[in-house]
Coordinates of C-alpha atoms in Angstrom, one line a residue:
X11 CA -10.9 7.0 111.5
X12 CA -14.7 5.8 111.2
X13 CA -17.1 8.7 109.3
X14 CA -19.2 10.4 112.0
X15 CA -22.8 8.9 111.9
X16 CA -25.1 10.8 110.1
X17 CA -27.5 13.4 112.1
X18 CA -30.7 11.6 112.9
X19 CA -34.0 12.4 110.9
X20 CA -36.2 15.0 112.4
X21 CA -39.9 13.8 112.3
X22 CA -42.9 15.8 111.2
X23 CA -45.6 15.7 113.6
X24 CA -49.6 16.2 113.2
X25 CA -52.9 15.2 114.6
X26 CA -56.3 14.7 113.7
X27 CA -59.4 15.2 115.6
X28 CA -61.0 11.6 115.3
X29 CA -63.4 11.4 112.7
X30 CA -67.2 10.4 112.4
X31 CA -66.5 6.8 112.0
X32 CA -66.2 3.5 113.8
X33 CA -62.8 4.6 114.5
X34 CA -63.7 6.8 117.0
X35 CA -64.9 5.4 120.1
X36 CA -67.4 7.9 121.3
X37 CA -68.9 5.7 123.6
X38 CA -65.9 5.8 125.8
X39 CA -67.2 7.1 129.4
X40 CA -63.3 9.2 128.7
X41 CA -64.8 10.1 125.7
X42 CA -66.3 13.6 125.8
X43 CA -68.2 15.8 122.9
X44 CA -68.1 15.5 120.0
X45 CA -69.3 18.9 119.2
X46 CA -68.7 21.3 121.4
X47 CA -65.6 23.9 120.9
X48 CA -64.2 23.1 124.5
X49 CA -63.8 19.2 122.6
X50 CA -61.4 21.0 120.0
X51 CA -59.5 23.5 121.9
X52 CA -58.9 20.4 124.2
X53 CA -57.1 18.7 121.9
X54 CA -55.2 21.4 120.0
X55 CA -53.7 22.7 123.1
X56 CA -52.4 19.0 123.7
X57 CA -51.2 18.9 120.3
X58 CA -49.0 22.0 120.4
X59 CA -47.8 21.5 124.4
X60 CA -46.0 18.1 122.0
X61 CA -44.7 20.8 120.3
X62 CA -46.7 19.1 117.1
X63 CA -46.5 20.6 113.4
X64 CA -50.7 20.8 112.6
X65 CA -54.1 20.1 113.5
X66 CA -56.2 18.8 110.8
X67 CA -59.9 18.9 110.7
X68 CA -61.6 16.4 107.4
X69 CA -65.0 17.3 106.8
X70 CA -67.8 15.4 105.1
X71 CA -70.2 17.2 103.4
X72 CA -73.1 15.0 103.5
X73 CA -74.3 12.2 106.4
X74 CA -73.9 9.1 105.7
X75 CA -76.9 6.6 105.5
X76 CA -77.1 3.4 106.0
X77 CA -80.4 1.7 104.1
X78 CA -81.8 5.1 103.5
X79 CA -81.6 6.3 107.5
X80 CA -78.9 8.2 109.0
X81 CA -75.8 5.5 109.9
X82 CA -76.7 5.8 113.3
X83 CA -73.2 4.6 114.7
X84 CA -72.0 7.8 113.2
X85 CA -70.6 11.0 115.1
X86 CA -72.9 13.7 113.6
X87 CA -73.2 17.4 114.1
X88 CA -69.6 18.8 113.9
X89 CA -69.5 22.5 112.7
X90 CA -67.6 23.4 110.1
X91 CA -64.2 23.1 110.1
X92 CA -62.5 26.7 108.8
X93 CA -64.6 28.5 111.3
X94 CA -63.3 26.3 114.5
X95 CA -59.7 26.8 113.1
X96 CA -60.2 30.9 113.1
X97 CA -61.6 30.3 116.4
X98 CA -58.7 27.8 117.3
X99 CA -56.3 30.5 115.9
X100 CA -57.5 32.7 119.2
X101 CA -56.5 29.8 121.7
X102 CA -53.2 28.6 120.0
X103 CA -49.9 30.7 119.4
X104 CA -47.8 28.0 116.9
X105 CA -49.8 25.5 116.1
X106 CA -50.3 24.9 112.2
X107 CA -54.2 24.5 111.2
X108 CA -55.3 22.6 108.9
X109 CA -58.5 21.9 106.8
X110 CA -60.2 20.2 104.1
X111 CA -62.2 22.3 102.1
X112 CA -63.7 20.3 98.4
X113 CA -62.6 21.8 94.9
X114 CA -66.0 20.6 93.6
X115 CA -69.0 22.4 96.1
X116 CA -67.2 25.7 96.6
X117 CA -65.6 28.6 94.6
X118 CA -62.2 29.5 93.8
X119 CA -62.5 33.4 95.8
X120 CA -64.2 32.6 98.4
X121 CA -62.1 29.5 99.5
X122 CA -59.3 31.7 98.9
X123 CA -60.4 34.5 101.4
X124 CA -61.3 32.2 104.3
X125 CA -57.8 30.6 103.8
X126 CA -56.2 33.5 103.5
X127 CA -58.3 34.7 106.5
X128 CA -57.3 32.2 108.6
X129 CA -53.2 32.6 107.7
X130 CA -53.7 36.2 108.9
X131 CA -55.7 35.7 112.0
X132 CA -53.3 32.9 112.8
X133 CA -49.9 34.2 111.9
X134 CA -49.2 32.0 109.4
X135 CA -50.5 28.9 110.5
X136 CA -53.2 27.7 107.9
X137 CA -53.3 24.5 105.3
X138 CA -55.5 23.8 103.1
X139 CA -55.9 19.9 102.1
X140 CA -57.0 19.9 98.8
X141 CA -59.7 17.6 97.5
X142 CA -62.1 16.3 95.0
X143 CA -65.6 14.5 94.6
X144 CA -68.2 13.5 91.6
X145 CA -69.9 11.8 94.3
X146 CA -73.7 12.5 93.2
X147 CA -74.7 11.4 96.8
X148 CA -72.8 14.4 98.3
X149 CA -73.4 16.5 95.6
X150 CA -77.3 16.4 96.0
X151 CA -76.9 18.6 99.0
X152 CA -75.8 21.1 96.4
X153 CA -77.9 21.0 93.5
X154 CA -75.0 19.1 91.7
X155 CA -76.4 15.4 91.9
X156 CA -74.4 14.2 89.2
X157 CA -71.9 17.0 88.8
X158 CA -69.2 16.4 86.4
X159 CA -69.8 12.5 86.8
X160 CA -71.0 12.3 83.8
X161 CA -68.2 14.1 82.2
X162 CA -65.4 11.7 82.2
X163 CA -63.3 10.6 85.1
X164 CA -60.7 13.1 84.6
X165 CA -63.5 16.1 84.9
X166 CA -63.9 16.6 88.7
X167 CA -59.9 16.8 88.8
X168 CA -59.5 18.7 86.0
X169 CA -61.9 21.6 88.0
X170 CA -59.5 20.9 90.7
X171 CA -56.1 21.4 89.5
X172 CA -57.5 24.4 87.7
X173 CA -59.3 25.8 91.3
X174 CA -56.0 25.6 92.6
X175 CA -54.5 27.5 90.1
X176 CA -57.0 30.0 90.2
X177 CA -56.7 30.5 94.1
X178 CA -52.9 30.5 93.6
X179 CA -53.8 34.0 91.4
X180 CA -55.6 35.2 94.1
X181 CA -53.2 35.5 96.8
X182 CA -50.7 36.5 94.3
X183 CA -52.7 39.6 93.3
X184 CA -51.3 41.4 96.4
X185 CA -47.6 42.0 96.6
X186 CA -46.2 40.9 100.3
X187 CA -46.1 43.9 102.8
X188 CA -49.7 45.4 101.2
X189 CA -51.5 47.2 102.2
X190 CA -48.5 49.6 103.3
X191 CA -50.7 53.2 104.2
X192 CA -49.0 56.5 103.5
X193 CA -50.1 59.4 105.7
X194 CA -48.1 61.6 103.7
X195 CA -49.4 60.8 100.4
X196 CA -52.7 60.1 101.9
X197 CA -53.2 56.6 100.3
X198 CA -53.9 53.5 101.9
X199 CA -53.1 50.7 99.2
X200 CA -51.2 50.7 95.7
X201 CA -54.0 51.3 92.8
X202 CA -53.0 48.0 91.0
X203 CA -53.5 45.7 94.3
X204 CA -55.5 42.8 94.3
X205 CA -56.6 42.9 90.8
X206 CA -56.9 39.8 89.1
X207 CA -58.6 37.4 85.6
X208 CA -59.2 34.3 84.6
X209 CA -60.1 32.6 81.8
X210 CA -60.3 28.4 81.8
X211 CA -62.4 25.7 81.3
X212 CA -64.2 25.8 84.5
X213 CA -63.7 29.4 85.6
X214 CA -63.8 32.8 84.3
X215 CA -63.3 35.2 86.8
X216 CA -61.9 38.6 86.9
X217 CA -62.1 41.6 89.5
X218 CA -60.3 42.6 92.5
X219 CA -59.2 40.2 95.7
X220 CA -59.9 41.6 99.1
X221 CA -58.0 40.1 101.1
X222 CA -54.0 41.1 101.4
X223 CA -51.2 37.9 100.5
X224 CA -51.1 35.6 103.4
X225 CA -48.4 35.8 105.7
X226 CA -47.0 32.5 104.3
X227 CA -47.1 34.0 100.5
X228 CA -49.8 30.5 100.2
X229 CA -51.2 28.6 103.0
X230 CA -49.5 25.0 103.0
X231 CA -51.0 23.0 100.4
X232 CA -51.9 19.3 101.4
X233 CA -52.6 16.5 99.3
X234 CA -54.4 12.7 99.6
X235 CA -53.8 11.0 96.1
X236 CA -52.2 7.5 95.9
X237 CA -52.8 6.7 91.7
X238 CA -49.5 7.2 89.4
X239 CA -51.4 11.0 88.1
X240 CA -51.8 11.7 91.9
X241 CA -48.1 11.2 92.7
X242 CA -47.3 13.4 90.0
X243 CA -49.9 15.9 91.4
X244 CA -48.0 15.6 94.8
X245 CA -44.4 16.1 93.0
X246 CA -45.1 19.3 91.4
X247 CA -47.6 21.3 93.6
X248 CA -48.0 20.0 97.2
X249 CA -46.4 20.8 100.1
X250 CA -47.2 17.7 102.0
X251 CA -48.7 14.3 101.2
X252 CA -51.4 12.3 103.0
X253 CA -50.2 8.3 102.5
X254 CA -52.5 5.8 103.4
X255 CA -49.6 3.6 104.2
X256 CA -48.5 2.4 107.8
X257 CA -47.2 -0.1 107.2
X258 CA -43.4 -0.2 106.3
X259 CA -42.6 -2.1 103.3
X260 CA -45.6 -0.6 101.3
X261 CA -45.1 2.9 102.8
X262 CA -41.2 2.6 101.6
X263 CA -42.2 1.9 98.2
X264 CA -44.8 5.0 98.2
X265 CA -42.3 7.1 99.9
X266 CA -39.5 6.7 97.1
X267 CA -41.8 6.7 94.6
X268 CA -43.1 10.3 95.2
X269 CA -39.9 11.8 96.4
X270 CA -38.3 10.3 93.2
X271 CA -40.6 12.6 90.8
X272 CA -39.6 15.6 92.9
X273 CA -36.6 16.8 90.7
X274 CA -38.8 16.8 87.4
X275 CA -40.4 19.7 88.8
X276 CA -37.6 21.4 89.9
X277 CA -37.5 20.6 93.4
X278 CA -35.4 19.0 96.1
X279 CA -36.4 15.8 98.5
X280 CA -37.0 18.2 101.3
X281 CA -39.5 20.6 99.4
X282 CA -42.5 17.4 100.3
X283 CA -43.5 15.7 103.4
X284 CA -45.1 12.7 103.4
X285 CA -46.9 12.1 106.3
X286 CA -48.9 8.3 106.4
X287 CA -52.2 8.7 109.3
X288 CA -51.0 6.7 112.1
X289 CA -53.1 5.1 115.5
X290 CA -50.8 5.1 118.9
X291 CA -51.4 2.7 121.7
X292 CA -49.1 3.4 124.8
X293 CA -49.2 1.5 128.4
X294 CA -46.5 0.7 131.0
X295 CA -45.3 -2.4 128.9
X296 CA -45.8 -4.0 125.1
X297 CA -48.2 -6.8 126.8
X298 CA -50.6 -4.5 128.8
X299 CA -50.5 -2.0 124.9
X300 CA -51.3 -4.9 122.9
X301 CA -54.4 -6.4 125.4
X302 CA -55.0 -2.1 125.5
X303 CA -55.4 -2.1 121.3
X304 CA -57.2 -5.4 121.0
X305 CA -59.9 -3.8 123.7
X306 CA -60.0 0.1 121.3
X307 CA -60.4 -2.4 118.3
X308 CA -62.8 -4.1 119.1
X309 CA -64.8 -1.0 120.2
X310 CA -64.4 0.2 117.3
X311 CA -65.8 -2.5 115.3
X312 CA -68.3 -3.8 117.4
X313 CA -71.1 -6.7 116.1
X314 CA -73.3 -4.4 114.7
X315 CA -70.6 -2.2 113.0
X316 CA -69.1 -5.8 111.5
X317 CA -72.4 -6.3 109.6
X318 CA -72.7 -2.9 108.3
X319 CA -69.6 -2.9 106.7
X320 CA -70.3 -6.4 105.6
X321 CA -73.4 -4.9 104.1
X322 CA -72.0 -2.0 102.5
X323 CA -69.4 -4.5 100.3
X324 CA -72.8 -7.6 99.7
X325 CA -75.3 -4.9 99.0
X326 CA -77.7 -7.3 101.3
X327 CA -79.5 -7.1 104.4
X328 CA -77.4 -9.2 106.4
X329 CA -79.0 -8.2 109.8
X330 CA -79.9 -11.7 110.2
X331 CA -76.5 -13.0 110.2
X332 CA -74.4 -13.9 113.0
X333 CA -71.4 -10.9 113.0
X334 CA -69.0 -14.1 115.0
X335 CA -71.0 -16.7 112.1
X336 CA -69.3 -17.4 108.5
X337 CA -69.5 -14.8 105.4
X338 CA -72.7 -15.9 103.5
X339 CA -73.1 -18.0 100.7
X340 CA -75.2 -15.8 98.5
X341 CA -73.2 -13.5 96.1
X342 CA -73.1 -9.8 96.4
X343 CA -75.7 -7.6 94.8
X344 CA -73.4 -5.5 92.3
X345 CA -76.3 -2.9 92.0
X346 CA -77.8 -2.0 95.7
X347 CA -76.0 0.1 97.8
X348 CA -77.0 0.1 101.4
X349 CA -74.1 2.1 103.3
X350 CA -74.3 5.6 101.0
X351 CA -71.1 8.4 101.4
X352 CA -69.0 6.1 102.6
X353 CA -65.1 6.4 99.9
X354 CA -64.1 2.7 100.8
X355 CA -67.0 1.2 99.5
X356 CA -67.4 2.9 96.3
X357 CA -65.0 0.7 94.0
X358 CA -65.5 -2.6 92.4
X359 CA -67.2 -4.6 95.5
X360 CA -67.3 -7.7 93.8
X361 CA -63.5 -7.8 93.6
X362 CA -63.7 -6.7 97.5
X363 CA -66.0 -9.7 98.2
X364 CA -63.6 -12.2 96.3
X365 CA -60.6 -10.5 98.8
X366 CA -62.6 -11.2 101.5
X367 CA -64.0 -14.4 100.9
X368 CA -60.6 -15.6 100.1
X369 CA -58.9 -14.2 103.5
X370 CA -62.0 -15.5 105.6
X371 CA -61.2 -19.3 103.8
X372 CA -57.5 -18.9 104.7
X373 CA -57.4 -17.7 107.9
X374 CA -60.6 -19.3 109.3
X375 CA -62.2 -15.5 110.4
X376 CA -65.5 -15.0 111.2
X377 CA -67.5 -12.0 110.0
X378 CA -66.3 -9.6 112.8
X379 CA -62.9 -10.9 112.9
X380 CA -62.3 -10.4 109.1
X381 CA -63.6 -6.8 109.2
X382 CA -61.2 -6.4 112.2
X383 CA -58.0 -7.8 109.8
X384 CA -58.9 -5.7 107.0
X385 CA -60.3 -2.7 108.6
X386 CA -59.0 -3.0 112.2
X387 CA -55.4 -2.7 114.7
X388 CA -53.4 0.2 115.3
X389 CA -50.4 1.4 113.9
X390 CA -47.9 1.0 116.9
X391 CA -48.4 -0.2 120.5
X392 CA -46.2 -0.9 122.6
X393 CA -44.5 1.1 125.7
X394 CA -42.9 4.5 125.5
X395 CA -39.7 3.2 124.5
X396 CA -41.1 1.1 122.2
X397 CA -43.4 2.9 120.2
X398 CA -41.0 6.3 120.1
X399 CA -38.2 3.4 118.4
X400 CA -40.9 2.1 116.4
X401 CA -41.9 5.7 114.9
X402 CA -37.8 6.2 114.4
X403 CA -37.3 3.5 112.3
X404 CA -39.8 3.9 110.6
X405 CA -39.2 7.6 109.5
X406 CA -35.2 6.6 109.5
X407 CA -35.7 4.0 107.1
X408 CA -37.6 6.1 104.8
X409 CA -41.4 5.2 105.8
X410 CA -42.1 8.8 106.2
X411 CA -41.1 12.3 107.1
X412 CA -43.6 11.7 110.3
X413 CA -46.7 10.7 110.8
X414 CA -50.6 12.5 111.5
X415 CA -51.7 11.0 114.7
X416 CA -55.5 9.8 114.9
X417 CA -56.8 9.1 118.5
X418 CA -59.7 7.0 119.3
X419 CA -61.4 9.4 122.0
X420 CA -62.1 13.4 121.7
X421 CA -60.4 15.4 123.6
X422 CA -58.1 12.9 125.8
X423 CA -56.6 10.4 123.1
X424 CA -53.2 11.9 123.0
X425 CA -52.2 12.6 125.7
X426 CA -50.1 9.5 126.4
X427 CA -48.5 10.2 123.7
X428 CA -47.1 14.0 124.2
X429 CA -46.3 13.0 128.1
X430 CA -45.0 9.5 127.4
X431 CA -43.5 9.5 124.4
X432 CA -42.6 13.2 122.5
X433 CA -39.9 13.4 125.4
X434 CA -38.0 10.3 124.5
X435 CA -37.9 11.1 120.6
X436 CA -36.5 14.5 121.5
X437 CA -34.1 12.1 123.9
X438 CA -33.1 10.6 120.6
X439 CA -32.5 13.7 119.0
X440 CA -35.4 13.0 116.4
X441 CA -38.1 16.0 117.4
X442 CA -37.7 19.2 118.4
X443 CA -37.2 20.2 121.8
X444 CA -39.0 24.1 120.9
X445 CA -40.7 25.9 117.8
X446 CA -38.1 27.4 116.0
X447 CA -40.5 30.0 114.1
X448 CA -44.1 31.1 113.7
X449 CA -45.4 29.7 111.0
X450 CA -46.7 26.3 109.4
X451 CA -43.9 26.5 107.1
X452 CA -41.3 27.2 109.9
X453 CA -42.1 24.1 111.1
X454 CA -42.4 22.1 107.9
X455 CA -39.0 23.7 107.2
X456 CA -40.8 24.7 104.0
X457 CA -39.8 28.5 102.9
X458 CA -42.5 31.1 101.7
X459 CA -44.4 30.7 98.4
X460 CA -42.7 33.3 96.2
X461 CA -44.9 35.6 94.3
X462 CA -45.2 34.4 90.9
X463 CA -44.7 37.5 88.2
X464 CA -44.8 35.5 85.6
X465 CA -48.7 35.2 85.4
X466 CA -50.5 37.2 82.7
X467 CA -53.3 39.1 83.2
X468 CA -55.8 36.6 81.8
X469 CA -56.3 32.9 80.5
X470 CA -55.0 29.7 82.4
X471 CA -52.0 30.0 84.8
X472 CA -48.8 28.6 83.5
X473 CA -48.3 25.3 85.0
X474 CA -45.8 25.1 88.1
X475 CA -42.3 23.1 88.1
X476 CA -43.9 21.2 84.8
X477 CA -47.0 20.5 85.6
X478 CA -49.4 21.1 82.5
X479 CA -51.5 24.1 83.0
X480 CA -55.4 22.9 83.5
X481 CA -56.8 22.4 80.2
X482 CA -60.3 20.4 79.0
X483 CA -58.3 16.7 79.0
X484 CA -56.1 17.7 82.3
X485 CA -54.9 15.0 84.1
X486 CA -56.9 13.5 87.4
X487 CA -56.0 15.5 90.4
X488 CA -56.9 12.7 93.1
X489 CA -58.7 12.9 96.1
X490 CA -59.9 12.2 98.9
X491 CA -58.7 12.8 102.4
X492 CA -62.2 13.4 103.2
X493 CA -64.9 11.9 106.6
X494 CA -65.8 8.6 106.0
X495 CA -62.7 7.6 104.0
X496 CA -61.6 5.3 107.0
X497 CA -63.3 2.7 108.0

């Protein structure tokens, strides 16, 4: 007698309102605004009638510019992003929320509160992607031009890891079921609750939190880092991963890397999900998806867009050049920066212009075609059937636990995806045909954060499942799953 097969994966599903890049395709007469809340409750709705696991709002906290005027091309004007969620909280009922919020501009307490906030006004629905910046162009609009930049690479993550830490004491500073009022006695809350101290390198706080433990013990913690200290990050303290990857052979190789750490720390494959950002194209059959993506694609990098991004990696005016013409022939400018806030473009351009040059040569591509190969084409396209096999496979042969979902237009952009395809993956048996609880973690299949007795009153946090308590030379807690860090 054969072994039964084994049960088929269940996928993790999320989405993400487009962001304020070339990606989205705001120019769309489908497309409608970019601003207004009617925009966002659009979308979240959609996401959680396809039963999905979050919504994810990124946030920039600067506009970019683009030689020293706003990038024009841009989206711009989006409010900020924990205060739609609370209000997205009142038109949802199971939809996980998610947000990034930066461990640099902002303060261990009061990030805590709003996040703890928003899991009480939501039922236990709020995340909290974690990141970092020593960007001095962001950090102007702060008072912090150069803050921490100059103090090693390792500084702004060190702040981080120790942030988290910090916030970690917070919501641990009420026990769960508090307050718990007593007519009787004629007390409202236990004496001791909420009270809490710090001592580390980059905080010293001590007092009283205001705010009761979340629903969820912690909000879901999210993180973006792909170096070898980020992946150990991921391992011992998130509770899902942001990859970069979409693309199988790499995404594999980041997938068992990451989940291979896991029992260092203490924990099991299923305690992290990896999730890779992922673009859907769906028509009637693969050849009217694939003339569909080649059309979103090239919306979304247009002539003008081409030479920006050209620009941003030469450090030239190129405006002059022909965005169908050949790369030019003068070298890069290692030292002028003309596209400002903008992640891709801030490591060693000269070794991007070399990639490029050398891709251009060997294919034959124009400017606008090459920023279309390197920047450009969707994850999977296809019909129904073929895009829900496609995302199977994928996650079956250890790709991912699932996939966030980007869309190229605000509010419509997925909903070919929950009509056409959600139905056949729960056909296969690979989604779930209903919520099966309330909270974030219900659907992540991720149990409560336990309270953590072991803290002591003051100084640094112990570190969790063997990651190093936050110290002067902590190790890098990576970034960025920020706006602007797609093309």
């Amino acid at each position: 007698m054969s072994a039964p097969a084994p049960a088929p994966r269940r996928m993790h599903l999320a989405a993400q309102l487009p962001g304020v890049h070339n990606a989205t395709v705001w120019s769309d007469p489908r497309s409608r605004s970019q601003i207004d809340f009617a925009s966002f409750a659009a979308l979240a709705r959609t996401a959680e009638r396809g039963l999905f696991d979050f919504f994810f709002l990124a946030e920039g906290l600067r506009l970019r510019e683009h030689k020293g005027e706003l990038y024009e091309f841009d989206v711009a004007g989006r409010p900020e992003n924990l205060t739609v969620l609370a209000a997205l909280a009142a038109v949802t009922d199971r939809l996980g929320l998610a947000a990034t919020v930066s461990a640099t501009f902002n303060e261990p307490y009061e990030t805590a509160r709003r996040l703890a906030t928003l899991d009480h006004l939501s039922g236990g629905r709020a995340a909290w992607n974690v990141v970092t910046s020593s960007d001095a162009f962001t950090g102007e609009n702060f008072r912090r031009g150069g803050f921490l930049a100059g103090a090693g690479p390792g500084a702004p993550y060190a702040r981080a890891a120790e942030f988290l830490s910090v916030a970690r004491r917070l919501w641990d500073s009420w026990a769960a079921g508090e307050p718990s009022p007593d007519p009787r006695g004629g007390t409202f809350v236990r004496a001791g609750a909420g009270r809490f101290a710090h001592r580390g390198p980059h905080f010293d706080v001590s007092g009283r939190f205001t705010t009761p433990r979340p629903p969820q013990g912690h909000p879901v913690v999210i993180q973006a880092g792909d170096s070898g200290t980020g992946r150990e990050f991921a391992a011992a303290e998130a509770d899902v991963v942001f990859s970069r990857y979409d693309r199988l052979p790499e995404a594999r190789a980041f997938y068992r890397d990451v989940k291979g750490r896991l029992a260092a720390h203490g924990r099991a494959p299923d305690d992290l999900r990896i999730l890779p950002s992922a673009t859907v194209v769906v028509a009637d059959t693969d050849a009217e998806a694939a003339a569909y993506a080649d059309e979103i694609t090239r919306a979304q990098v247009g002539p003008e867009t081409a030479l920006a991004h050209l620009e941003a990696v030469w450090g030239r005016d190129l405006s002059g050049h022909d965005p169908d013409g050949p790369l030019p022939a003068v070298d890069p400018d290692p030292d002028a920066r003309l596209l400002r806030g903008h992640s891709v473009f801030r490591g060693d351009r000269a070794a991007t212009a070399r990639r490029w040059r050398a891709l251009a040569e060997e294919r034959g591509l124009g400017i606008r075609e090459l920023v279309i190969a390197v920047h450009g084409g969707q994850s999977f396209v296809g019909s129904p059937r073929t895009v829900a096999d496609a995302l199977d496979h994928f996650v079956r042969t250890g790709g991912s636990d699932g996939f966030v979902l980007v869309p190229h237009l605000t509010p419509g952009g997925l909903d070919d995806f929950v009509d056409r395809v959600v139905p056949l993956l729960q056909e296969k048996g690979v989604f779930r045909p209903a919520y099966t609880g309330p909270t974030l973690r219900d659907h992540l299949g991720l149990p409560p954060a336990a309270v953590r007795r072991d803290r002591p009153d003051t100084g640094p946090a112990p570190a969790r499942r063997g990651l190093r308590a936050p110290g002067p030379a902590a190790a890098p807690l990576p970034a960025h799953r920020q706006e602007g860090a797609a093309p």
